[in-house]
Amino acid sequence: MAQSTALAYQWHSEIFECQTNDIVRFYHLLEQQINRLSLSKSILGTSGEYPVCLLQSSQHITTNPNLMISAGFHGEEAAGPWGLLHFLSSLDPYLFAQVNLSLLPLVNPTGFAIGQRFNQLGENPNHGFYLEDGTPTSGKGTSIEAKILMDHTPTLLSASRDGILTCHEDVLLTDTYIYSFEPQQTPGSFSENLRDTLGQFLPVAVDGEIDDCPVQNGIIFNHFDTSFESFLVQQGSRFGCCSETPGQHNIDQRILANAAIMTEFVNIVKRD
Ligand code: NI
């Protein structure tokens, strides 16, 4: 959730053999995984010339946990969507016998295509998810992407009932950290396992403040604002995590860290 607005960022990924803002290649490789894993695709709306898509495991098993992973809210935070692609490419479809998985692979395509944080209208896609007396409401600074997602609140709430992981980056930082949400007073194994997973790839932030929030042991805990993840947790998603990988590190290392936290997120909730 870094600060810069007009600056554009792109990196060259050795893993994917392209620049990180190569949206044509991203969608091409994503389509291959959608086909391989037989994911269902719903177009929730459009942003500029691009669809905002929800992907879901095709068979919904009512006794399984419902988990959602989202990425690409901020266009310069490239390792989230590419990490999701890496996660999908190594996913065993047998997982879908145990988990109902939903994915928002690239929420802000117009920002991603130019490597800029905000969408092409200059709006922040992870801001302005207001709840007024419990009702999803647009307001000051609500982006077109947020409106699209809020229009599908019942679907997204059901899809994230047992957990939401949303993958961000902090392009100006050298250390990793997470925002996490658990239905208790202090961070538990959900938060600690996810932080430790990132810590296998990247240095964990020292205690202090990041964006005016207290970070302790790499975790900002139960911090509620008008973000998408906070919006879902306030309405009943049981566990939430917003991961932040540091843009000052190698892009492929960040992609691998994002893929690993997605794998761990699914495994933790599956184990519970
Ligand atoms: Ni962000």
PDB file of C-alpha atoms and ligand atoms in Angstrom:
ATOM      1  CA  MET A   1       0.000   0.000   0.000  1.00  0.00           C
ATOM      2  CA  ALA A   2       2.703   2.394  -0.960  1.00  0.00           C
ATOM      3  CA  GLN A   3       2.404   6.066  -1.500  1.00  0.00           C
ATOM      4  CA  SER A   4       3.493   7.143  -4.943  1.00  0.00           C
ATOM      5  CA  THR A   5       0.812   7.929  -7.480  1.00  0.00           C
ATOM      6  CA  ALA A   6       1.995   9.119 -10.878  1.00  0.00           C
ATOM      7  CA  LEU A   7       5.205   7.116 -11.063  1.00  0.00           C
ATOM      8  CA  ALA A   8       5.253   4.065 -13.305  1.00  0.00           C
ATOM      9  CA  TYR A   9       7.053   0.889 -12.322  1.00  0.00           C
ATOM     10  CA  GLN A  10       7.965  -2.155 -14.316  1.00  0.00           C
ATOM     11  CA  TRP A  11      10.443  -4.959 -13.895  1.00  0.00           C
ATOM     12  CA  HIS A  12      11.695  -7.783 -16.082  1.00  0.00           C
ATOM     13  CA  SER A  13      10.692 -11.209 -14.816  1.00  0.00           C
ATOM     14  CA  GLU A  14      13.036 -14.052 -15.728  1.00  0.00           C
ATOM     15  CA  ILE A  15      10.380 -16.557 -14.640  1.00  0.00           C
ATOM     16  CA  PHE A  16       7.799 -15.268 -17.117  1.00  0.00           C
ATOM     17  CA  GLU A  17      10.297 -13.848 -19.644  1.00  0.00           C
ATOM     18  CA  CYS A  18       8.540 -10.509 -19.980  1.00  0.00           C
ATOM     19  CA  GLN A  19       8.074  -7.068 -18.502  1.00  0.00           C
ATOM     20  CA  THR A  20       5.688  -7.067 -15.548  1.00  0.00           C
ATOM     21  CA  ASN A  21       3.229  -4.706 -17.277  1.00  0.00           C
ATOM     22  CA  ASP A  22       2.815  -7.063 -20.266  1.00  0.00           C
ATOM     23  CA  ILE A  23      -0.922  -7.507 -19.777  1.00  0.00           C
ATOM     24  CA  VAL A  24      -1.400  -9.371 -23.064  1.00  0.00           C
ATOM     25  CA  ARG A  25       1.016 -12.080 -21.936  1.00  0.00           C
ATOM     26  CA  PHE A  26      -0.535 -12.110 -18.461  1.00  0.00           C
ATOM     27  CA  TYR A  27      -4.042 -12.781 -19.794  1.00  0.00           C
ATOM     28  CA  HIS A  28      -2.711 -15.331 -22.278  1.00  0.00           C
ATOM     29  CA  LEU A  29      -0.989 -17.357 -19.548  1.00  0.00           C
ATOM     30  CA  LEU A  30      -3.980 -16.932 -17.229  1.00  0.00           C
ATOM     31  CA  GLU A  31      -6.295 -18.327 -19.890  1.00  0.00           C
ATOM     32  CA  GLN A  32      -4.086 -21.421 -20.114  1.00  0.00           C
ATOM     33  CA  GLN A  33      -4.494 -22.003 -16.374  1.00  0.00           C
ATOM     34  CA  ILE A  34      -8.251 -21.353 -16.505  1.00  0.00           C
ATOM     35  CA  ASN A  35      -8.485 -24.104 -19.119  1.00  0.00           C
ATOM     36  CA  ARG A  36      -6.090 -26.513 -17.374  1.00  0.00           C
ATOM     37  CA  LEU A  37      -7.910 -26.180 -14.042  1.00  0.00           C
ATOM     38  CA  SER A  38     -11.409 -25.934 -15.575  1.00  0.00           C
ATOM     39  CA  LEU A  39     -12.103 -22.725 -13.653  1.00  0.00           C
ATOM     40  CA  SER A  40     -15.378 -20.937 -14.238  1.00  0.00           C
ATOM     41  CA  LYS A  41     -15.063 -17.302 -15.255  1.00  0.00           C
ATOM     42  CA  SER A  42     -17.556 -14.531 -14.502  1.00  0.00           C
ATOM     43  CA  ILE A  43     -17.054 -11.032 -15.831  1.00  0.00           C
ATOM     44  CA  LEU A  44     -18.160  -8.765 -12.995  1.00  0.00           C
ATOM     45  CA  GLY A  45     -17.723  -5.554 -14.991  1.00  0.00           C
ATOM     46  CA  THR A  46     -15.253  -3.698 -17.142  1.00  0.00           C
ATOM     47  CA  SER A  47     -12.554  -1.160 -16.429  1.00  0.00           C
ATOM     48  CA  GLY A  48     -11.455   0.659 -19.557  1.00  0.00           C
ATOM     49  CA  GLU A  49     -11.094  -1.992 -22.255  1.00  0.00           C
ATOM     50  CA  TYR A  50     -10.545  -4.838 -19.791  1.00  0.00           C
ATOM     51  CA  PRO A  51     -12.832  -7.188 -17.887  1.00  0.00           C
ATOM     52  CA  VAL A  52     -12.782  -7.452 -14.101  1.00  0.00           C
ATOM     53  CA  CYS A  53     -13.026 -11.223 -13.677  1.00  0.00           C
ATOM     54  CA  LEU A  54     -13.931 -13.633 -10.918  1.00  0.00           C
ATOM     55  CA  LEU A  55     -12.574 -17.165 -11.352  1.00  0.00           C
ATOM     56  CA  GLN A  56     -13.928 -20.064  -9.333  1.00  0.00           C
ATOM     57  CA  SER A  57     -13.331 -23.753  -8.981  1.00  0.00           C
ATOM     58  CA  SER A  58     -16.082 -25.248 -11.091  1.00  0.00           C
ATOM     59  CA  GLN A  59     -17.512 -27.655  -8.561  1.00  0.00           C
ATOM     60  CA  HIS A  60     -18.858 -26.090  -5.363  1.00  0.00           C
ATOM     61  CA  ILE A  61     -18.837 -28.577  -2.469  1.00  0.00           C
ATOM     62  CA  THR A  62     -20.922 -27.202   0.390  1.00  0.00           C
ATOM     63  CA  THR A  63     -18.880 -28.858   3.171  1.00  0.00           C
ATOM     64  CA  ASN A  64     -15.602 -27.341   1.919  1.00  0.00           C
ATOM     65  CA  PRO A  65     -14.153 -24.023   3.106  1.00  0.00           C
ATOM     66  CA  ASN A  66     -14.742 -21.037   0.808  1.00  0.00           C
ATOM     67  CA  LEU A  67     -11.500 -19.156   0.197  1.00  0.00           C
ATOM     68  CA  MET A  68     -10.759 -16.142  -1.937  1.00  0.00           C
ATOM     69  CA  ILE A  69      -7.471 -14.749  -3.230  1.00  0.00           C
ATOM     70  CA  SER A  70      -7.306 -11.346  -4.898  1.00  0.00           C
ATOM     71  CA  ALA A  71      -4.460  -9.452  -6.535  1.00  0.00           C
ATOM     72  CA  GLY A  72      -3.684  -6.458  -8.689  1.00  0.00           C
ATOM     73  CA  PHE A  73      -5.616  -3.720  -6.903  1.00  0.00           C
ATOM     74  CA  HIS A  74      -2.654  -1.381  -7.336  1.00  0.00           C
ATOM     75  CA  GLY A  75      -1.130  -1.366 -10.802  1.00  0.00           C
ATOM     76  CA  GLU A  76       2.517  -1.029  -9.786  1.00  0.00           C
ATOM     77  CA  GLU A  77       2.301  -3.940  -7.332  1.00  0.00           C
ATOM     78  CA  ALA A  78       3.083  -6.432 -10.055  1.00  0.00           C
ATOM     79  CA  ALA A  79       4.218  -9.443  -8.040  1.00  0.00           C
ATOM     80  CA  GLY A  80       0.671 -10.155  -6.813  1.00  0.00           C
ATOM     81  CA  PRO A  81      -0.932 -11.036 -10.168  1.00  0.00           C
ATOM     82  CA  TRP A  82       2.211 -12.762 -11.459  1.00  0.00           C
ATOM     83  CA  GLY A  83       2.507 -14.636  -8.164  1.00  0.00           C
ATOM     84  CA  LEU A  84      -1.093 -15.765  -8.589  1.00  0.00           C
ATOM     85  CA  LEU A  85      -0.245 -17.063 -12.039  1.00  0.00           C
ATOM     86  CA  HIS A  86       2.749 -18.926 -10.633  1.00  0.00           C
ATOM     87  CA  PHE A  87       0.571 -20.358  -7.841  1.00  0.00           C
ATOM     88  CA  LEU A  88      -2.022 -21.545 -10.386  1.00  0.00           C
ATOM     89  CA  SER A  89       0.586 -23.094 -12.676  1.00  0.00           C
ATOM     90  CA  SER A  90       1.736 -25.427  -9.898  1.00  0.00           C
ATOM     91  CA  LEU A  91      -1.736 -26.110  -8.481  1.00  0.00           C
ATOM     92  CA  ASP A  92      -2.976 -29.690  -8.368  1.00  0.00           C
ATOM     93  CA  PRO A  93      -6.662 -29.717  -9.414  1.00  0.00           C
ATOM     94  CA  TYR A  94      -7.214 -32.294  -6.667  1.00  0.00           C
ATOM     95  CA  LEU A  95      -7.209 -29.307  -4.279  1.00  0.00           C
ATOM     96  CA  PHE A  96     -10.728 -28.533  -5.478  1.00  0.00           C
ATOM     97  CA  ALA A  97     -11.984 -31.654  -3.747  1.00  0.00           C
ATOM     98  CA  GLN A  98     -11.024 -29.915  -0.474  1.00  0.00           C
ATOM     99  CA  VAL A  99     -11.454 -26.174  -1.044  1.00  0.00           C
ATOM    100  CA  ASN A 100     -13.913 -23.962  -2.932  1.00  0.00           C
ATOM    101  CA  LEU A 101     -11.445 -21.471  -4.369  1.00  0.00           C
ATOM    102  CA  SER A 102     -12.332 -18.071  -5.832  1.00  0.00           C
ATOM    103  CA  LEU A 103      -9.874 -15.691  -7.460  1.00  0.00           C
ATOM    104  CA  LEU A 104      -9.835 -12.039  -8.451  1.00  0.00           C
ATOM    105  CA  PRO A 105      -6.615 -12.258 -10.472  1.00  0.00           C
ATOM    106  CA  LEU A 106      -6.280  -8.652 -11.639  1.00  0.00           C
ATOM    107  CA  VAL A 107      -8.649  -6.088 -10.171  1.00  0.00           C
ATOM    108  CA  ASN A 108      -7.033  -2.985 -11.705  1.00  0.00           C
ATOM    109  CA  PRO A 109      -6.037  -3.933 -15.258  1.00  0.00           C
ATOM    110  CA  THR A 110      -5.664  -0.363 -16.558  1.00  0.00           C
ATOM    111  CA  GLY A 111      -3.150   0.456 -13.818  1.00  0.00           C
ATOM    112  CA  PHE A 112      -1.294  -2.834 -14.313  1.00  0.00           C
ATOM    113  CA  ALA A 113      -0.898  -2.237 -18.067  1.00  0.00           C
ATOM    114  CA  ILE A 114       1.015   0.988 -17.442  1.00  0.00           C
ATOM    115  CA  GLY A 115       2.660   0.045 -14.137  1.00  0.00           C
ATOM    116  CA  GLN A 116       0.843   2.766 -12.212  1.00  0.00           C
ATOM    117  CA  ARG A 117      -0.794   2.509  -8.837  1.00  0.00           C
ATOM    118  CA  PHE A 118      -4.208   3.970  -9.658  1.00  0.00           C
ATOM    119  CA  ASN A 119      -6.586   3.105 -12.496  1.00  0.00           C
ATOM    120  CA  GLN A 120      -6.728   5.100 -15.720  1.00  0.00           C
ATOM    121  CA  LEU A 121      -9.210   7.484 -14.128  1.00  0.00           C
ATOM    122  CA  GLY A 122      -6.748   8.213 -11.328  1.00  0.00           C
ATOM    123  CA  GLU A 123      -8.808   6.390  -8.708  1.00  0.00           C
ATOM    124  CA  ASN A 124      -7.463   4.143  -5.938  1.00  0.00           C
ATOM    125  CA  PRO A 125      -9.131   0.732  -6.420  1.00  0.00           C
ATOM    126  CA  ASN A 126      -8.565  -0.392  -2.816  1.00  0.00           C
ATOM    127  CA  HIS A 127     -10.262   2.569  -1.202  1.00  0.00           C
ATOM    128  CA  GLY A 128     -13.861   3.668  -0.682  1.00  0.00           C
ATOM    129  CA  PHE A 129     -15.552   0.390   0.252  1.00  0.00           C
ATOM    130  CA  TYR A 130     -17.916   2.075   2.695  1.00  0.00           C
ATOM    131  CA  LEU A 131     -20.464   0.354   4.899  1.00  0.00           C
ATOM    132  CA  GLU A 132     -23.353   2.511   6.013  1.00  0.00           C
ATOM    133  CA  ASP A 133     -25.400   0.753   8.681  1.00  0.00           C
ATOM    134  CA  GLY A 134     -24.034  -2.470   7.240  1.00  0.00           C
ATOM    135  CA  THR A 135     -24.953  -1.637   3.636  1.00  0.00           C
ATOM    136  CA  PRO A 136     -22.218  -1.417   0.972  1.00  0.00           C
ATOM    137  CA  THR A 137     -22.124   2.192  -0.170  1.00  0.00           C
ATOM    138  CA  SER A 138     -20.095   4.230  -2.654  1.00  0.00           C
ATOM    139  CA  GLY A 139     -18.709   7.532  -1.481  1.00  0.00           C
ATOM    140  CA  LYS A 140     -15.774   9.867  -1.733  1.00  0.00           C
ATOM    141  CA  GLY A 141     -13.000   8.221  -3.714  1.00  0.00           C
ATOM    142  CA  THR A 142     -14.825   4.991  -4.535  1.00  0.00           C
ATOM    143  CA  SER A 143     -13.261   3.684  -7.750  1.00  0.00           C
ATOM    144  CA  ILE A 144     -14.996   2.032 -10.679  1.00  0.00           C
ATOM    145  CA  GLU A 145     -13.392  -1.276  -9.647  1.00  0.00           C
ATOM    146  CA  ALA A 146     -14.676  -0.916  -6.078  1.00  0.00           C
ATOM    147  CA  LYS A 147     -18.176  -0.194  -7.383  1.00  0.00           C
ATOM    148  CA  ILE A 148     -18.015  -3.320  -9.538  1.00  0.00           C
ATOM    149  CA  LEU A 149     -16.934  -5.435  -6.565  1.00  0.00           C
ATOM    150  CA  MET A 150     -19.510  -3.883  -4.224  1.00  0.00           C
ATOM    151  CA  ASP A 151     -22.229  -4.648  -6.785  1.00  0.00           C
ATOM    152  CA  HIS A 152     -21.352  -8.323  -6.252  1.00  0.00           C
ATOM    153  CA  THR A 153     -21.056  -8.238  -2.472  1.00  0.00           C
ATOM    154  CA  PRO A 154     -23.204 -11.334  -1.706  1.00  0.00           C
ATOM    155  CA  THR A 155     -21.182 -13.459  -4.162  1.00  0.00           C
ATOM    156  CA  LEU A 156     -17.829 -12.203  -2.894  1.00  0.00           C
ATOM    157  CA  LEU A 157     -18.822 -12.540   0.763  1.00  0.00           C
ATOM    158  CA  SER A 158     -19.892 -16.123   0.253  1.00  0.00           C
ATOM    159  CA  ALA A 159     -16.733 -16.848  -1.721  1.00  0.00           C
ATOM    160  CA  SER A 160     -14.518 -15.499   1.091  1.00  0.00           C
ATOM    161  CA  ARG A 161     -16.540 -16.847   4.020  1.00  0.00           C
ATOM    162  CA  ASP A 162     -13.602 -18.789   5.486  1.00  0.00           C
ATOM    163  CA  GLY A 163     -10.835 -16.440   4.406  1.00  0.00           C
ATOM    164  CA  ILE A 164      -9.634 -13.675   2.114  1.00  0.00           C
ATOM    165  CA  LEU A 165      -6.023 -13.197   1.034  1.00  0.00           C
ATOM    166  CA  THR A 166      -5.290 -10.052  -0.950  1.00  0.00           C
ATOM    167  CA  CYS A 167      -1.797  -9.545  -2.321  1.00  0.00           C
ATOM    168  CA  HIS A 168      -0.238  -6.112  -2.421  1.00  0.00           C
ATOM    169  CA  GLU A 169       3.256  -4.691  -2.583  1.00  0.00           C
ATOM    170  CA  ASP A 170       4.978  -1.714  -1.085  1.00  0.00           C
ATOM    171  CA  VAL A 171       7.235  -0.575  -3.898  1.00  0.00           C
ATOM    172  CA  LEU A 172       9.304   1.841  -1.820  1.00  0.00           C
ATOM    173  CA  LEU A 173      10.211  -0.603   0.964  1.00  0.00           C
ATOM    174  CA  THR A 174      12.899  -3.215   1.430  1.00  0.00           C
ATOM    175  CA  ASP A 175      11.016  -5.326   4.011  1.00  0.00           C
ATOM    176  CA  THR A 176       7.867  -7.421   3.991  1.00  0.00           C
ATOM    177  CA  TYR A 177       4.859  -7.322   6.343  1.00  0.00           C
ATOM    178  CA  ILE A 178       1.176  -8.209   6.460  1.00  0.00           C
ATOM    179  CA  TYR A 179      -2.112  -6.764   7.573  1.00  0.00           C
ATOM    180  CA  SER A 180      -4.062  -9.584   9.163  1.00  0.00           C
ATOM    181  CA  PHE A 181      -7.506 -10.110  10.639  1.00  0.00           C
ATOM    182  CA  GLU A 182      -8.512 -12.864  13.029  1.00  0.00           C
ATOM    183  CA  PRO A 183     -11.574 -13.177  15.288  1.00  0.00           C
ATOM    184  CA  GLN A 184      -9.469 -12.717  18.443  1.00  0.00           C
ATOM    185  CA  GLN A 185      -7.477 -10.053  20.303  1.00  0.00           C
ATOM    186  CA  THR A 186      -3.946 -10.966  19.250  1.00  0.00           C
ATOM    187  CA  PRO A 187      -2.371 -12.545  16.158  1.00  0.00           C
ATOM    188  CA  GLY A 188      -2.638 -16.320  16.077  1.00  0.00           C
ATOM    189  CA  SER A 189      -1.168 -19.040  13.909  1.00  0.00           C
ATOM    190  CA  PHE A 190      -2.991 -17.775  10.796  1.00  0.00           C
ATOM    191  CA  SER A 191      -1.107 -14.470  10.923  1.00  0.00           C
ATOM    192  CA  GLU A 192       2.162 -15.967  12.097  1.00  0.00           C
ATOM    193  CA  ASN A 193       2.286 -18.696   9.459  1.00  0.00           C
ATOM    194  CA  LEU A 194       1.595 -16.264   6.636  1.00  0.00           C
ATOM    195  CA  ARG A 195       4.236 -13.791   7.885  1.00  0.00           C
ATOM    196  CA  ASP A 196       6.749 -16.612   8.253  1.00  0.00           C
ATOM    197  CA  THR A 197       6.046 -17.765   4.717  1.00  0.00           C
ATOM    198  CA  LEU A 198       6.980 -14.332   3.335  1.00  0.00           C
ATOM    199  CA  GLY A 199       9.934 -14.292   5.727  1.00  0.00           C
ATOM    200  CA  GLN A 200      11.403 -17.302   3.955  1.00  0.00           C
ATOM    201  CA  PHE A 201      11.866 -15.104   0.881  1.00  0.00           C
ATOM    202  CA  LEU A 202      12.254 -11.553   2.181  1.00  0.00           C
ATOM    203  CA  PRO A 203      13.374  -9.703   5.332  1.00  0.00           C
ATOM    204  CA  VAL A 204      10.497  -9.016   7.761  1.00  0.00           C
ATOM    205  CA  ALA A 205       9.899  -5.381   8.766  1.00  0.00           C
ATOM    206  CA  VAL A 206      11.201  -4.277  12.168  1.00  0.00           C
ATOM    207  CA  ASP A 207       8.707  -3.046  14.759  1.00  0.00           C
ATOM    208  CA  GLY A 208       7.500   0.520  14.299  1.00  0.00           C
ATOM    209  CA  GLU A 209       4.931   2.275  12.156  1.00  0.00           C
ATOM    210  CA  ILE A 210       4.084   1.824   8.491  1.00  0.00           C
ATOM    211  CA  ASP A 211       1.509   4.153   6.916  1.00  0.00           C
ATOM    212  CA  ASP A 212       0.546   5.296  10.441  1.00  0.00           C
ATOM    213  CA  CYS A 213      -0.224   1.748  11.583  1.00  0.00           C
ATOM    214  CA  PRO A 214       1.701  -0.042  14.342  1.00  0.00           C
ATOM    215  CA  VAL A 215       3.582  -3.035  12.952  1.00  0.00           C
ATOM    216  CA  GLN A 216       4.769  -5.665  15.421  1.00  0.00           C
ATOM    217  CA  ASN A 217       6.652  -8.785  14.397  1.00  0.00           C
ATOM    218  CA  GLY A 218       5.793  -7.988  10.783  1.00  0.00           C
ATOM    219  CA  ILE A 219       2.045  -7.853  11.477  1.00  0.00           C
ATOM    220  CA  ILE A 220      -0.471  -4.991  11.499  1.00  0.00           C
ATOM    221  CA  PHE A 221      -3.371  -6.608  13.296  1.00  0.00           C
ATOM    222  CA  ASN A 222      -7.121  -6.034  12.969  1.00  0.00           C
ATOM    223  CA  HIS A 223      -6.771  -2.620  11.349  1.00  0.00           C
ATOM    224  CA  PHE A 224     -10.091  -1.599   9.803  1.00  0.00           C
ATOM    225  CA  ASP A 225     -10.366   0.987   7.038  1.00  0.00           C
ATOM    226  CA  THR A 226     -12.257   1.298   3.714  1.00  0.00           C
ATOM    227  CA  SER A 227     -10.162  -1.338   1.909  1.00  0.00           C
ATOM    228  CA  PHE A 228     -11.629  -4.382   0.196  1.00  0.00           C
ATOM    229  CA  GLU A 229     -10.231  -6.830   2.750  1.00  0.00           C
ATOM    230  CA  SER A 230     -11.539  -4.795   5.674  1.00  0.00           C
ATOM    231  CA  PHE A 231     -14.930  -4.540   3.924  1.00  0.00           C
ATOM    232  CA  LEU A 232     -15.189  -8.339   3.681  1.00  0.00           C
ATOM    233  CA  VAL A 233     -13.987  -9.076   7.220  1.00  0.00           C
ATOM    234  CA  GLN A 234     -16.400  -6.524   8.705  1.00  0.00           C
ATOM    235  CA  GLN A 235     -19.216  -8.418   6.999  1.00  0.00           C
ATOM    236  CA  GLY A 236     -18.171 -11.844   8.182  1.00  0.00           C
ATOM    237  CA  SER A 237     -15.176 -13.253   6.327  1.00  0.00           C
ATOM    238  CA  ARG A 238     -13.555 -15.234   9.114  1.00  0.00           C
ATOM    239  CA  PHE A 239      -9.863 -14.646   8.397  1.00  0.00           C
ATOM    240  CA  GLY A 240      -8.205 -11.941   6.339  1.00  0.00           C
ATOM    241  CA  CYS A 241      -4.701 -11.153   5.207  1.00  0.00           C
ATOM    242  CA  CYS A 242      -3.294  -8.384   3.054  1.00  0.00           C
ATOM    243  CA  SER A 243       0.289  -9.250   2.191  1.00  0.00           C
ATOM    244  CA  GLU A 244       2.880  -6.613   1.362  1.00  0.00           C
ATOM    245  CA  THR A 245       6.046  -7.570  -0.483  1.00  0.00           C
ATOM    246  CA  PRO A 246       8.797  -4.973  -0.928  1.00  0.00           C
ATOM    247  CA  GLY A 247       9.376  -3.509  -4.386  1.00  0.00           C
ATOM    248  CA  GLN A 248      13.040  -2.858  -3.680  1.00  0.00           C
ATOM    249  CA  HIS A 249      13.749  -6.590  -3.968  1.00  0.00           C
ATOM    250  CA  ASN A 250      14.159  -8.751  -7.050  1.00  0.00           C
ATOM    251  CA  ILE A 251      10.871  -9.213  -8.893  1.00  0.00           C
ATOM    252  CA  ASP A 252      11.139 -12.979  -9.241  1.00  0.00           C
ATOM    253  CA  GLN A 253      11.825 -13.365  -5.522  1.00  0.00           C
ATOM    254  CA  ARG A 254       8.661 -11.315  -4.883  1.00  0.00           C
ATOM    255  CA  ILE A 255       6.666 -13.444  -7.338  1.00  0.00           C
ATOM    256  CA  LEU A 256       7.819 -16.618  -5.580  1.00  0.00           C
ATOM    257  CA  ALA A 257       6.932 -15.117  -2.184  1.00  0.00           C
ATOM    258  CA  ASN A 258       3.426 -14.278  -3.418  1.00  0.00           C
ATOM    259  CA  ALA A 259       2.912 -17.756  -4.841  1.00  0.00           C
ATOM    260  CA  ALA A 260       4.123 -19.273  -1.557  1.00  0.00           C
ATOM    261  CA  ILE A 261       1.788 -17.217   0.637  1.00  0.00           C
ATOM    262  CA  MET A 262      -1.162 -18.234  -1.563  1.00  0.00           C
ATOM    263  CA  THR A 263      -0.225 -21.898  -1.139  1.00  0.00           C
ATOM    264  CA  GLU A 264       0.174 -21.486   2.629  1.00  0.00           C
ATOM    265  CA  PHE A 265      -3.123 -19.568   2.926  1.00  0.00           C
ATOM    266  CA  VAL A 266      -4.994 -22.422   1.278  1.00  0.00           C
ATOM    267  CA  ASN A 267      -3.171 -25.039   3.358  1.00  0.00           C
ATOM    268  CA  ILE A 268      -3.765 -23.281   6.710  1.00  0.00           C
ATOM    269  CA  VAL A 269      -7.487 -22.915   6.249  1.00  0.00           C
ATOM    270  CA  LYS A 270      -7.774 -26.416   4.806  1.00  0.00           C
ATOM    271  CA  ARG A 271      -6.011 -27.814   7.899  1.00  0.00           C
ATOM    272  CA  ASP A 272      -8.314 -26.054  10.390  1.00  0.00           C
TER     273      ASP A 272
HETATM  274 NI    NI B   1      -1.320  -1.847  -2.460  1.00  0.00          NI
END
